[in-house]
Amino acid sequence: MNSSIKQIIISLCLVILAFAVQTGVFPLLPFLAVYPNLMVILTFSLGFIRGSRAGMAYGLVAGLLLDLSSGGPLGFHTLIFIWIGYLNGIGTKYYYEDYITLPLVLSALNEILYNLYLYIFGFLVRGRLDFGYYFLNIILPETIFTVVTTLVLYRLFLFISRKLEEMGKRRDTTIV
């Protein structure tokens, strides 16, 4: 099997696994009032590691899955996830794998951006103006939880990405 097809299959499995855990497992845990946003972590991490085009592709798939499961308008989540993948892909040139500081900062910024997007287009346009409550009870705890989870998952995604690149390089050297 072609290594690029393997990369696509493994990438799709990652997105589906993150989606399943975020929408199927986390809501069933009664001790979690808020939970980390695995789709944001996946989209920004892989966009940051692999570049804007890959980040946008991950954002498209992640956003469509969330749109299809939420019952809201199609494209609502897709739009923000494509932007998250694209904007973090720009940071690829600043990428240095030994430092975790930049990915943690990006994780916090992306989670805040995502929640502000949800607040503006999901609550503010409906006249719900209590931003302080939304910030203290949803944005802040979810951002903290997402950043802590990023410590583990970013390293995992980096490891998987390296292995996929090695598979592609091995395939290229055996053909020549």
mmCIF file of C-alpha atoms in Angstrom:
data_model
loop_
_atom_site.group_PDB
_atom_site.id
_atom_site.type_symbol
_atom_site.label_atom_id
_atom_site.label_comp_id
_atom_site.label_asym_id
_atom_site.label_seq_id
_atom_site.Cartn_x
_atom_site.Cartn_y
_atom_site.Cartn_z
ATOM 1 C CA MET A 1 0.000 0.000 0.000
ATOM 2 C CA ASN A 2 1.260 3.472 -0.862
ATOM 3 C CA SER A 3 2.703 5.361 2.133
ATOM 4 C CA SER A 4 0.635 8.482 1.410
ATOM 5 C CA ILE A 5 -2.538 6.393 1.531
ATOM 6 C CA LYS A 6 -1.386 4.945 4.854
ATOM 7 C CA GLN A 7 -0.793 8.480 6.127
ATOM 8 C CA ILE A 8 -4.297 9.535 5.099
ATOM 9 C CA ILE A 9 -5.881 6.463 6.704
ATOM 10 C CA ILE A 10 -3.960 6.934 9.962
ATOM 11 C CA SER A 11 -4.807 10.645 9.983
ATOM 12 C CA LEU A 12 -8.504 9.939 9.466
ATOM 13 C CA CYS A 13 -8.395 7.361 12.258
ATOM 14 C CA LEU A 14 -6.869 9.981 14.571
ATOM 15 C CA VAL A 15 -9.610 12.473 13.779
ATOM 16 C CA ILE A 16 -12.370 9.890 14.217
ATOM 17 C CA LEU A 17 -10.864 8.649 17.484
ATOM 18 C CA ALA A 18 -10.599 12.192 18.869
ATOM 19 C CA PHE A 19 -14.177 12.886 17.762
ATOM 20 C CA ALA A 20 -15.477 9.682 19.337
ATOM 21 C CA VAL A 21 -13.775 10.359 22.658
ATOM 22 C CA GLN A 22 -14.849 14.006 22.726
ATOM 23 C CA THR A 23 -18.484 13.414 21.830
ATOM 24 C CA GLY A 24 -19.054 9.883 23.079
ATOM 25 C CA VAL A 25 -16.865 9.292 26.111
ATOM 26 C CA PHE A 26 -16.325 12.654 27.837
ATOM 27 C CA PRO A 27 -20.059 13.486 28.166
ATOM 28 C CA LEU A 28 -20.597 10.171 29.960
ATOM 29 C CA LEU A 29 -18.097 10.986 32.705
ATOM 30 C CA PRO A 30 -20.172 12.607 35.466
ATOM 31 C CA PHE A 31 -17.209 14.146 37.289
ATOM 32 C CA LEU A 32 -16.238 16.292 34.282
ATOM 33 C CA ALA A 33 -18.102 19.605 34.164
ATOM 34 C CA VAL A 34 -15.957 20.672 31.221
ATOM 35 C CA TYR A 35 -13.540 18.620 29.189
ATOM 36 C CA PRO A 36 -10.637 19.233 26.843
ATOM 37 C CA ASN A 37 -11.445 20.020 23.253
ATOM 38 C CA LEU A 38 -9.638 17.192 21.468
ATOM 39 C CA MET A 39 -10.685 18.401 18.043
ATOM 40 C CA VAL A 40 -9.052 21.795 18.621
ATOM 41 C CA ILE A 41 -5.908 20.102 19.965
ATOM 42 C CA LEU A 42 -5.728 17.763 16.975
ATOM 43 C CA THR A 43 -6.387 20.466 14.379
ATOM 44 C CA PHE A 44 -3.953 23.023 15.745
ATOM 45 C CA SER A 45 -1.241 20.447 16.543
ATOM 46 C CA LEU A 46 -1.208 18.775 13.171
ATOM 47 C CA GLY A 47 -1.594 22.095 11.385
ATOM 48 C CA PHE A 48 1.375 23.418 13.340
ATOM 49 C CA ILE A 49 3.462 20.292 12.697
ATOM 50 C CA ARG A 50 2.552 19.664 9.040
ATOM 51 C CA GLY A 51 1.643 23.089 7.645
ATOM 52 C CA SER A 52 -1.380 25.082 6.525
ATOM 53 C CA ARG A 53 -2.686 22.707 3.857
ATOM 54 C CA ALA A 54 -2.699 19.737 6.218
ATOM 55 C CA GLY A 55 -4.132 21.896 9.015
ATOM 56 C CA MET A 56 -6.972 23.003 6.780
ATOM 57 C CA ALA A 57 -7.665 19.395 5.755
ATOM 58 C CA TYR A 58 -7.789 18.294 9.402
ATOM 59 C CA GLY A 59 -9.951 21.319 10.194
ATOM 60 C CA LEU A 60 -12.348 20.448 7.390
ATOM 61 C CA VAL A 61 -12.816 16.866 8.565
ATOM 62 C CA ALA A 62 -13.025 17.802 12.264
ATOM 63 C CA GLY A 63 -15.456 20.638 11.591
ATOM 64 C CA LEU A 64 -17.698 18.531 9.375
ATOM 65 C CA LEU A 65 -17.854 15.777 11.989
ATOM 66 C CA LEU A 66 -18.837 18.286 14.668
ATOM 67 C CA ASP A 67 -21.357 19.960 12.348
ATOM 68 C CA LEU A 68 -22.978 16.646 11.484
ATOM 69 C CA SER A 69 -23.202 15.601 15.130
ATOM 70 C CA SER A 70 -24.420 18.922 16.531
ATOM 71 C CA GLY A 71 -27.543 19.298 14.439
ATOM 72 C CA GLY A 72 -26.744 22.964 13.835
ATOM 73 C CA PRO A 73 -26.087 24.661 10.530
ATOM 74 C CA LEU A 74 -23.630 22.850 8.305
ATOM 75 C CA GLY A 75 -20.378 24.767 8.170
ATOM 76 C CA PHE A 76 -20.615 26.467 11.568
ATOM 77 C CA HIS A 77 -17.793 24.457 13.154
ATOM 78 C CA THR A 78 -16.109 23.750 9.839
ATOM 79 C CA LEU A 79 -15.345 27.412 9.243
ATOM 80 C CA ILE A 80 -13.548 27.973 12.542
ATOM 81 C CA PHE A 81 -11.664 24.674 12.360
ATOM 82 C CA ILE A 82 -10.378 25.414 8.852
ATOM 83 C CA TRP A 83 -9.165 28.796 10.100
ATOM 84 C CA ILE A 84 -7.516 27.205 13.142
ATOM 85 C CA GLY A 85 -5.700 24.705 10.912
ATOM 86 C CA TYR A 86 -4.635 27.400 8.458
ATOM 87 C CA LEU A 87 -3.431 29.944 11.021
ATOM 88 C CA ASN A 88 -1.462 27.376 12.997
ATOM 89 C CA GLY A 89 0.042 26.016 9.797
ATOM 90 C CA ILE A 90 1.601 29.424 9.230
ATOM 91 C CA GLY A 91 3.522 28.843 12.483
ATOM 92 C CA THR A 92 5.289 25.835 10.951
ATOM 93 C CA LYS A 93 8.290 27.998 10.123
ATOM 94 C CA TYR A 94 8.672 28.770 13.849
ATOM 95 C CA TYR A 95 8.336 25.111 14.734
ATOM 96 C CA TYR A 96 11.084 23.638 16.861
ATOM 97 C CA GLU A 97 10.195 20.218 18.175
ATOM 98 C CA ASP A 98 12.053 20.344 21.488
ATOM 99 C CA TYR A 99 10.089 23.295 22.820
ATOM 100 C CA ILE A 100 6.601 22.774 24.183
ATOM 101 C CA THR A 101 6.024 26.422 25.121
ATOM 102 C CA LEU A 102 4.786 27.602 21.713
ATOM 103 C CA PRO A 103 2.325 24.697 21.294
ATOM 104 C CA LEU A 104 0.940 25.359 24.799
ATOM 105 C CA VAL A 105 0.466 29.056 24.028
ATOM 106 C CA LEU A 106 -1.152 28.162 20.702
ATOM 107 C CA SER A 107 -3.408 25.686 22.481
ATOM 108 C CA ALA A 108 -4.659 28.367 24.856
ATOM 109 C CA LEU A 109 -5.119 30.923 22.063
ATOM 110 C CA ASN A 110 -6.956 28.460 19.825
ATOM 111 C CA GLU A 111 -9.278 27.346 22.614
ATOM 112 C CA ILE A 112 -10.086 30.959 23.503
ATOM 113 C CA LEU A 113 -10.615 31.802 19.811
ATOM 114 C CA TYR A 114 -12.924 28.796 19.380
ATOM 115 C CA ASN A 115 -14.964 29.617 22.483
ATOM 116 C CA LEU A 116 -15.230 33.305 21.545
ATOM 117 C CA TYR A 117 -16.484 32.221 18.127
ATOM 118 C CA LEU A 118 -19.091 30.009 19.807
ATOM 119 C CA TYR A 119 -20.074 32.808 22.177
ATOM 120 C CA ILE A 120 -20.397 35.496 19.498
ATOM 121 C CA PHE A 121 -22.282 33.430 16.938
ATOM 122 C CA GLY A 122 -24.105 31.083 19.300
ATOM 123 C CA PHE A 123 -25.037 33.263 22.266
ATOM 124 C CA LEU A 124 -24.403 36.952 21.639
ATOM 125 C CA VAL A 125 -26.550 37.105 18.492
ATOM 126 C CA ARG A 126 -29.393 35.591 20.545
ATOM 127 C CA GLY A 127 -29.172 38.366 23.118
ATOM 128 C CA ARG A 128 -27.355 36.446 25.834
ATOM 129 C CA LEU A 129 -24.971 39.112 27.057
ATOM 130 C CA ASP A 130 -23.523 37.604 30.237
ATOM 131 C CA PHE A 131 -19.974 37.175 28.948
ATOM 132 C CA GLY A 132 -18.484 37.123 32.457
ATOM 133 C CA TYR A 133 -20.466 34.029 33.378
ATOM 134 C CA TYR A 134 -19.584 32.309 30.087
ATOM 135 C CA PHE A 135 -15.909 33.195 30.489
ATOM 136 C CA LEU A 136 -15.576 32.049 34.113
ATOM 137 C CA ASN A 137 -17.664 28.881 33.832
ATOM 138 C CA ILE A 138 -16.887 27.647 30.329
ATOM 139 C CA ILE A 139 -13.994 29.369 28.549
ATOM 140 C CA LEU A 140 -11.488 29.504 31.411
ATOM 141 C CA PRO A 141 -11.931 25.937 32.764
ATOM 142 C CA GLU A 142 -12.040 24.415 29.279
ATOM 143 C CA THR A 143 -8.939 26.356 28.234
ATOM 144 C CA ILE A 144 -7.007 25.176 31.286
ATOM 145 C CA PHE A 145 -8.084 21.579 30.755
ATOM 146 C CA THR A 146 -7.236 21.749 27.043
ATOM 147 C CA VAL A 147 -3.761 23.194 27.700
ATOM 148 C CA VAL A 148 -3.003 20.472 30.266
ATOM 149 C CA THR A 149 -4.203 17.783 27.848
ATOM 150 C CA THR A 150 -2.070 19.356 25.102
ATOM 151 C CA LEU A 151 1.038 18.539 27.156
ATOM 152 C CA VAL A 152 0.424 14.850 26.491
ATOM 153 C CA LEU A 153 -1.361 14.815 23.149
ATOM 154 C CA TYR A 154 0.981 17.199 21.339
ATOM 155 C CA ARG A 155 3.917 14.879 22.010
ATOM 156 C CA LEU A 156 1.832 11.913 20.818
ATOM 157 C CA PHE A 157 0.840 13.711 17.600
ATOM 158 C CA LEU A 158 4.461 14.758 17.064
ATOM 159 C CA PHE A 159 5.591 11.135 17.473
ATOM 160 C CA ILE A 160 2.926 9.866 15.053
ATOM 161 C CA SER A 161 3.778 12.585 12.546
ATOM 162 C CA ARG A 162 7.478 11.659 12.664
ATOM 163 C CA LYS A 163 6.685 7.991 12.134
ATOM 164 C CA LEU A 164 4.476 8.808 9.154
ATOM 165 C CA GLU A 165 7.248 10.947 7.650
ATOM 166 C CA GLU A 166 9.745 8.121 8.167
ATOM 167 C CA MET A 167 7.370 5.724 6.393
ATOM 168 C CA GLY A 168 7.219 8.099 3.457
ATOM 169 C CA LYS A 169 10.987 8.540 3.328
ATOM 170 C CA ARG A 170 11.628 4.797 3.536
ATOM 171 C CA ARG A 171 9.194 4.259 0.711
ATOM 172 C CA ASP A 172 10.940 6.910 -1.405
ATOM 173 C CA THR A 173 14.408 5.406 -0.855
ATOM 174 C CA THR A 174 13.283 1.849 -1.688
ATOM 175 C CA ILE A 175 11.783 2.953 -5.007
ATOM 176 C CA VAL A 176 14.950 4.609 -6.239
#
